[in-house]
Amino acid sequence: MVAGEFRRWARAAGREPGAAETVLELLSIEFGVVDPGELEAGDLPDLLLDVCPDEVDPERIPDVLLAVYGLLDFAVDTGRLTSEQALGLRGEVDEVAPTVLTAGADDAELFAVDDELTEAELAALDGMDDELDLREVFGLPGRLPPLRLPGEHELARAARSSPLLDRARRFAAWVGEGRELADGGDLPADDAAAAAKDLGVDLAELAQLWDLGEEVGFLEVGVDAVAATEEVEGWVETDDDDVLQLWQFALASLLGRSLLTDQEQAADSRLEFSAAGLSFMALFLAREVGMPSAELSALVREAAVADLPQAEADGAWQQWVRDHGDPATVLYRRLAELGAVEIDGEVVRLTPLGLHAMWEQVSQSGVEVPLLPPVAEMTAADVVSVGAEGREESLDAEWEPWLASREPQAAARELLEVASAATQPWTRVAATALAARLGEAALDGWRAALDDPALRPYSKQELAELVGAAPELELQPDDVAWLLADSLTGVDEAYRPQELADYLAESVPEDAEEVFERLWRLDHPGAHEALTLIGRHHPDKKVAKAARKAAFKVVDR
């Protein structure tokens, strides 16, 4: 039996057999392959993508993949396959392995809590450590959509107006030149009560002001005394850059320490609040759309109860909420008083100050986040970059001011020039989509674009829409293939795979084999990527298989 021979080979080679018997059984039943020497191109991807999701427990998928690689090495060592044959089969497995390993998992959420990252995430938020790679910690891509920010002076003016920083300053002024500390390093009870009364806060908020004042340099805390520093009176008069830096220290303090201070005051350590500020990065990615308060609360709760048994988690969380309020609500109220977020009903958004702080940190970690120029200096390429990478809300905010500064015909010409010069398909898609918004004003531009091979399919579509169908405007199979390749190149297949599958089901018909045949022959840089994407994620197994076969032909072309 091949299975027994493989086990003996694996023991001698010091290899883990994985789920070899399962793989051999499925190959025999589904493909009639009773020996790895009989494997042909396409068998292993079909096994891993089409058969295993229905026949194998998701938890065993890594063992299946391990067994597949092992069987290929076994086949070479025992003379069943040549090294060249095995290399080709292994290449097919390498291509589908990322999809196989994530198949059956829930949609990836960028900020799902990972217990192993809690300390790193906390460090990212507490102190904004320049040496920490935020891109790696938070799984960020190499580039994020362009961002519009006010000038530094406007940002600094907002920072100087922070109610929370003003309250921390007033507390430091109340402390004055020096006050003795009680045992444990806190203000004596009488002093704390007097300070809270004078400032109009409770003792819990006074503890927050103490932490904040020390973090930003308003307070100098010694072994047995505390005193205000010179920063208290002069910080609003310092340079804009210094003001923004101090404000960012305050932001880091709130994100990293605020709820932990509440926990110390309450002497209740059951919940884990060290990663509560993690959701701030999610808000940065949400931009002007923001996030519902309920989602932020769910993120904080997930991190807080991660280490508790399920039987204890609900009770501990509910008890804390009854005694101290929802932690996310408390944290984001403080962030609003700092000036980092705005709360509009049930939706929370970052302010320009909050966006600027995170833009600096994310940029320093190696993620490119372009800043848009002033509206008067915006080019067609700038608008297209927002359309290609940003949210619809961001595009709407930039589109109207840009369009108002030029004639529609000129706007169409500029957009189609960007499309013609595009080096990336997604730029071409965005530029032509914006030109299509201009309707008849773009007619001359579309007619001229018929002579551009990369734009001809788009021109045919739009001209048929604007002037009516005509034989010369009918899309040919090559046109359809080109449009398909453009639309699927650069798609992030790891994000919301179900939405991707639904999109492919709608945009790629069941009888797409002819389009695939045209596509793999096209001189399009994204042909292989588009076909591979369809092969991995199209819900129709027949269509997916046809796309994979066409993708292999691109490699061999």
PDB file of N, CA and C in Angstrom, residues 233-286:
ATOM      1  N   GLU A 233       2.422  77.176  32.563  1.00  0.00           N
ATOM      2  CA  GLU A 233       1.999  78.500  32.126  1.00  0.00           C
ATOM      3  C   GLU A 233       2.381  78.795  30.684  1.00  0.00           C
ATOM      4  N   GLY A 234       3.426  78.148  30.185  1.00  0.00           N
ATOM      5  CA  GLY A 234       3.946  78.576  28.893  1.00  0.00           C
ATOM      6  C   GLY A 234       3.686  77.667  27.717  1.00  0.00           C
ATOM      7  N   TRP A 235       3.040  76.513  27.918  1.00  0.00           N
ATOM      8  CA  TRP A 235       2.986  75.545  26.826  1.00  0.00           C
ATOM      9  C   TRP A 235       2.193  76.049  25.620  1.00  0.00           C
ATOM     10  N   VAL A 236       1.138  76.833  25.850  1.00  0.00           N
ATOM     11  CA  VAL A 236       0.340  77.300  24.715  1.00  0.00           C
ATOM     12  C   VAL A 236       1.084  78.335  23.881  1.00  0.00           C
ATOM     13  N   GLU A 237       2.155  78.905  24.422  1.00  0.00           N
ATOM     14  CA  GLU A 237       2.913  79.926  23.701  1.00  0.00           C
ATOM     15  C   GLU A 237       4.091  79.342  22.931  1.00  0.00           C
ATOM     16  N   THR A 238       4.341  78.044  23.076  1.00  0.00           N
ATOM     17  CA  THR A 238       5.494  77.440  22.411  1.00  0.00           C
ATOM     18  C   THR A 238       5.216  77.242  20.924  1.00  0.00           C
ATOM     19  N   ASP A 239       6.230  76.787  20.208  1.00  0.00           N
ATOM     20  CA  ASP A 239       6.100  76.566  18.767  1.00  0.00           C
ATOM     21  C   ASP A 239       4.997  75.556  18.470  1.00  0.00           C
ATOM     22  N   ASP A 240       4.419  75.671  17.274  1.00  0.00           N
ATOM     23  CA  ASP A 240       3.353  74.752  16.872  1.00  0.00           C
ATOM     24  C   ASP A 240       3.809  73.303  16.965  1.00  0.00           C
ATOM     25  N   ASP A 241       5.034  73.040  16.546  1.00  0.00           N
ATOM     26  CA  ASP A 241       5.536  71.665  16.561  1.00  0.00           C
ATOM     27  C   ASP A 241       5.603  71.123  17.983  1.00  0.00           C
ATOM     28  N   ASP A 242       6.036  71.960  18.935  1.00  0.00           N
ATOM     29  CA  ASP A 242       6.114  71.524  20.333  1.00  0.00           C
ATOM     30  C   ASP A 242       4.723  71.290  20.910  1.00  0.00           C
ATOM     31  N   VAL A 243       3.783  72.146  20.536  1.00  0.00           N
ATOM     32  CA  VAL A 243       2.407  71.976  21.016  1.00  0.00           C
ATOM     33  C   VAL A 243       1.828  70.655  20.515  1.00  0.00           C
ATOM     34  N   LEU A 244       2.037  70.361  19.245  1.00  0.00           N
ATOM     35  CA  LEU A 244       1.510  69.114  18.686  1.00  0.00           C
ATOM     36  C   LEU A 244       2.169  67.899  19.320  1.00  0.00           C
ATOM     37  N   GLN A 245       3.460  68.002  19.618  1.00  0.00           N
ATOM     38  CA  GLN A 245       4.142  66.886  20.266  1.00  0.00           C
ATOM     39  C   GLN A 245       3.577  66.647  21.661  1.00  0.00           C
ATOM     40  N   LEU A 246       3.351  67.723  22.418  1.00  0.00           N
ATOM     41  CA  LEU A 246       2.773  67.566  23.754  1.00  0.00           C
ATOM     42  C   LEU A 246       1.376  66.956  23.661  1.00  0.00           C
ATOM     43  N   TRP A 247       0.599  67.419  22.690  1.00  0.00           N
ATOM     44  CA  TRP A 247      -0.750  66.866  22.531  1.00  0.00           C
ATOM     45  C   TRP A 247      -0.686  65.370  22.217  1.00  0.00           C
ATOM     46  N   GLN A 248       0.274  64.966  21.396  1.00  0.00           N
ATOM     47  CA  GLN A 248       0.410  63.550  21.065  1.00  0.00           C
ATOM     48  C   GLN A 248       0.838  62.726  22.276  1.00  0.00           C
ATOM     49  N   PHE A 249       1.643  63.299  23.167  1.00  0.00           N
ATOM     50  CA  PHE A 249       1.961  62.609  24.421  1.00  0.00           C
ATOM     51  C   PHE A 249       0.676  62.361  25.214  1.00  0.00           C
ATOM     52  N   ALA A 250      -0.195  63.370  25.223  1.00  0.00           N
ATOM     53  CA  ALA A 250      -1.462  63.223  25.938  1.00  0.00           C
ATOM     54  C   ALA A 250      -2.316  62.125  25.311  1.00  0.00           C
ATOM     55  N   LEU A 251      -2.352  62.084  23.984  1.00  0.00           N
ATOM     56  CA  LEU A 251      -3.112  61.037  23.293  1.00  0.00           C
ATOM     57  C   LEU A 251      -2.581  59.658  23.654  1.00  0.00           C
ATOM     58  N   ALA A 252      -1.268  59.489  23.600  1.00  0.00           N
ATOM     59  CA  ALA A 252      -0.673  58.193  23.928  1.00  0.00           C
ATOM     60  C   ALA A 252      -0.985  57.799  25.360  1.00  0.00           C
ATOM     61  N   SER A 253      -0.981  58.777  26.266  1.00  0.00           N
ATOM     62  CA  SER A 253      -1.282  58.486  27.667  1.00  0.00           C
ATOM     63  C   SER A 253      -2.708  57.974  27.828  1.00  0.00           C
ATOM     64  N   LEU A 254      -3.659  58.634  27.172  1.00  0.00           N
ATOM     65  CA  LEU A 254      -5.050  58.190  27.285  1.00  0.00           C
ATOM     66  C   LEU A 254      -5.246  56.801  26.694  1.00  0.00           C
ATOM     67  N   LEU A 255      -4.695  56.580  25.518  1.00  0.00           N
ATOM     68  CA  LEU A 255      -4.879  55.285  24.862  1.00  0.00           C
ATOM     69  C   LEU A 255      -4.249  54.153  25.657  1.00  0.00           C
ATOM     70  N   GLY A 256      -3.091  54.398  26.221  1.00  0.00           N
ATOM     71  CA  GLY A 256      -2.375  53.324  26.897  1.00  0.00           C
ATOM     72  C   GLY A 256      -2.669  53.172  28.370  1.00  0.00           C
ATOM     73  N   ARG A 257      -3.075  54.285  29.045  1.00  0.00           N
ATOM     74  CA  ARG A 257      -3.139  54.238  30.505  1.00  0.00           C
ATOM     75  C   ARG A 257      -4.506  54.546  31.099  1.00  0.00           C
ATOM     76  N   SER A 258      -5.370  55.208  30.352  1.00  0.00           N
ATOM     77  CA  SER A 258      -6.588  55.751  30.943  1.00  0.00           C
ATOM     78  C   SER A 258      -7.420  54.708  31.686  1.00  0.00           C
ATOM     79  N   LEU A 259      -7.774  53.625  31.010  1.00  0.00           N
ATOM     80  CA  LEU A 259      -8.617  52.608  31.653  1.00  0.00           C
ATOM     81  C   LEU A 259      -7.847  51.808  32.691  1.00  0.00           C
ATOM     82  N   LEU A 260      -6.535  51.691  32.525  1.00  0.00           N
ATOM     83  CA  LEU A 260      -5.735  51.010  33.549  1.00  0.00           C
ATOM     84  C   LEU A 260      -5.750  51.799  34.850  1.00  0.00           C
ATOM     85  N   THR A 261      -5.739  53.125  34.756  1.00  0.00           N
ATOM     86  CA  THR A 261      -5.838  53.957  35.960  1.00  0.00           C
ATOM     87  C   THR A 261      -7.186  53.757  36.631  1.00  0.00           C
ATOM     88  N   ASP A 262      -8.259  53.699  35.843  1.00  0.00           N
ATOM     89  CA  ASP A 262      -9.578  53.397  36.418  1.00  0.00           C
ATOM     90  C   ASP A 262      -9.549  52.066  37.153  1.00  0.00           C
ATOM     91  N   GLN A 263      -8.882  51.102  36.559  1.00  0.00           N
ATOM     92  CA  GLN A 263      -8.815  49.762  37.142  1.00  0.00           C
ATOM     93  C   GLN A 263      -8.057  49.784  38.466  1.00  0.00           C
ATOM     94  N   GLU A 264      -6.966  50.533  38.506  1.00  0.00           N
ATOM     95  CA  GLU A 264      -6.205  50.640  39.753  1.00  0.00           C
ATOM     96  C   GLU A 264      -7.039  51.301  40.838  1.00  0.00           C
ATOM     97  N   GLN A 265      -7.786  52.330  40.460  1.00  0.00           N
ATOM     98  CA  GLN A 265      -8.632  53.018  41.438  1.00  0.00           C
ATOM     99  C   GLN A 265      -9.737  52.106  41.953  1.00  0.00           C
ATOM    100  N   ALA A 266     -10.247  51.238  41.076  1.00  0.00           N
ATOM    101  CA  ALA A 266     -11.341  50.344  41.468  1.00  0.00           C
ATOM    102  C   ALA A 266     -10.854  49.079  42.145  1.00  0.00           C
ATOM    103  N   ALA A 267      -9.539  48.815  42.093  1.00  0.00           N
ATOM    104  CA  ALA A 267      -8.959  47.595  42.670  1.00  0.00           C
ATOM    105  C   ALA A 267      -9.656  46.351  42.127  1.00  0.00           C
ATOM    106  N   ASP A 268      -9.930  46.363  40.829  1.00  0.00           N
ATOM    107  CA  ASP A 268     -10.579  45.229  40.166  1.00  0.00           C
ATOM    108  C   ASP A 268      -9.742  44.877  38.943  1.00  0.00           C
ATOM    109  N   SER A 269      -9.035  43.767  38.995  1.00  0.00           N
ATOM    110  CA  SER A 269      -8.094  43.414  37.926  1.00  0.00           C
ATOM    111  C   SER A 269      -8.578  42.259  37.053  1.00  0.00           C
ATOM    112  N   ARG A 270      -9.857  41.937  37.136  1.00  0.00           N
ATOM    113  CA  ARG A 270     -10.327  40.785  36.362  1.00  0.00           C
ATOM    114  C   ARG A 270     -10.287  41.044  34.853  1.00  0.00           C
ATOM    115  N   LEU A 271     -10.603  42.246  34.433  1.00  0.00           N
ATOM    116  CA  LEU A 271     -10.613  42.575  33.013  1.00  0.00           C
ATOM    117  C   LEU A 271      -9.238  43.058  32.570  1.00  0.00           C
ATOM    118  N   GLU A 272      -8.948  42.877  31.280  1.00  0.00           N
ATOM    119  CA  GLU A 272      -7.654  43.281  30.716  1.00  0.00           C
ATOM    120  C   GLU A 272      -7.867  44.492  29.808  1.00  0.00           C
ATOM    121  N   PHE A 273      -7.460  45.671  30.309  1.00  0.00           N
ATOM    122  CA  PHE A 273      -7.683  46.903  29.566  1.00  0.00           C
ATOM    123  C   PHE A 273      -6.437  47.415  28.848  1.00  0.00           C
ATOM    124  N   SER A 274      -5.367  46.644  28.851  1.00  0.00           N
ATOM    125  CA  SER A 274      -4.118  47.150  28.274  1.00  0.00           C
ATOM    126  C   SER A 274      -4.206  47.370  26.768  1.00  0.00           C
ATOM    127  N   ALA A 275      -5.134  46.693  26.089  1.00  0.00           N
ATOM    128  CA  ALA A 275      -5.266  46.858  24.635  1.00  0.00           C
ATOM    129  C   ALA A 275      -6.523  47.627  24.253  1.00  0.00           C
ATOM    130  N   ALA A 276      -7.115  48.341  25.215  1.00  0.00           N
ATOM    131  CA  ALA A 276      -8.373  49.034  24.930  1.00  0.00           C
ATOM    132  C   ALA A 276      -8.220  50.098  23.852  1.00  0.00           C
ATOM    133  N   GLY A 277      -7.040  50.718  23.786  1.00  0.00           N
ATOM    134  CA  GLY A 277      -6.828  51.760  22.792  1.00  0.00           C
ATOM    135  C   GLY A 277      -6.617  51.253  21.384  1.00  0.00           C
ATOM    136  N   LEU A 278      -6.645  49.946  21.223  1.00  0.00           N
ATOM    137  CA  LEU A 278      -6.412  49.341  19.907  1.00  0.00           C
ATOM    138  C   LEU A 278      -7.389  49.843  18.854  1.00  0.00           C
ATOM    139  N   SER A 279      -8.606  50.132  19.271  1.00  0.00           N
ATOM    140  CA  SER A 279      -9.638  50.537  18.314  1.00  0.00           C
ATOM    141  C   SER A 279      -9.338  51.880  17.667  1.00  0.00           C
ATOM    142  N   PHE A 280      -8.413  52.635  18.222  1.00  0.00           N
ATOM    143  CA  PHE A 280      -8.084  53.937  17.640  1.00  0.00           C
ATOM    144  C   PHE A 280      -7.533  53.777  16.226  1.00  0.00           C
ATOM    145  N   MET A 281      -6.786  52.702  15.995  1.00  0.00           N
ATOM    146  CA  MET A 281      -6.275  52.455  14.646  1.00  0.00           C
ATOM    147  C   MET A 281      -7.422  52.139  13.688  1.00  0.00           C
ATOM    148  N   ALA A 282      -8.430  51.426  14.181  1.00  0.00           N
ATOM    149  CA  ALA A 282      -9.595  51.137  13.344  1.00  0.00           C
ATOM    150  C   ALA A 282     -10.288  52.430  12.938  1.00  0.00           C
ATOM    151  N   LEU A 283     -10.346  53.394  13.853  1.00  0.00           N
ATOM    152  CA  LEU A 283     -10.943  54.687  13.527  1.00  0.00           C
ATOM    153  C   LEU A 283     -10.120  55.425  12.475  1.00  0.00           C
ATOM    154  N   PHE A 284      -8.805  55.292  12.547  1.00  0.00           N
ATOM    155  CA  PHE A 284      -7.962  55.938  11.540  1.00  0.00           C
ATOM    156  C   PHE A 284      -8.271  55.373  10.155  1.00  0.00           C
ATOM    157  N   LEU A 285      -8.449  54.078  10.063  1.00  0.00           N
ATOM    158  CA  LEU A 285      -8.765  53.463   8.776  1.00  0.00           C
ATOM    159  C   LEU A 285     -10.178  53.809   8.320  1.00  0.00           C
ATOM    160  N   ALA A 286     -11.074  54.064   9.265  1.00  0.00           N
ATOM    161  CA  ALA A 286     -12.458  54.388   8.915  1.00  0.00           C
ATOM    162  C   ALA A 286     -12.600  55.818   8.397  1.00  0.00           C
TER     163      ALA A 286
END
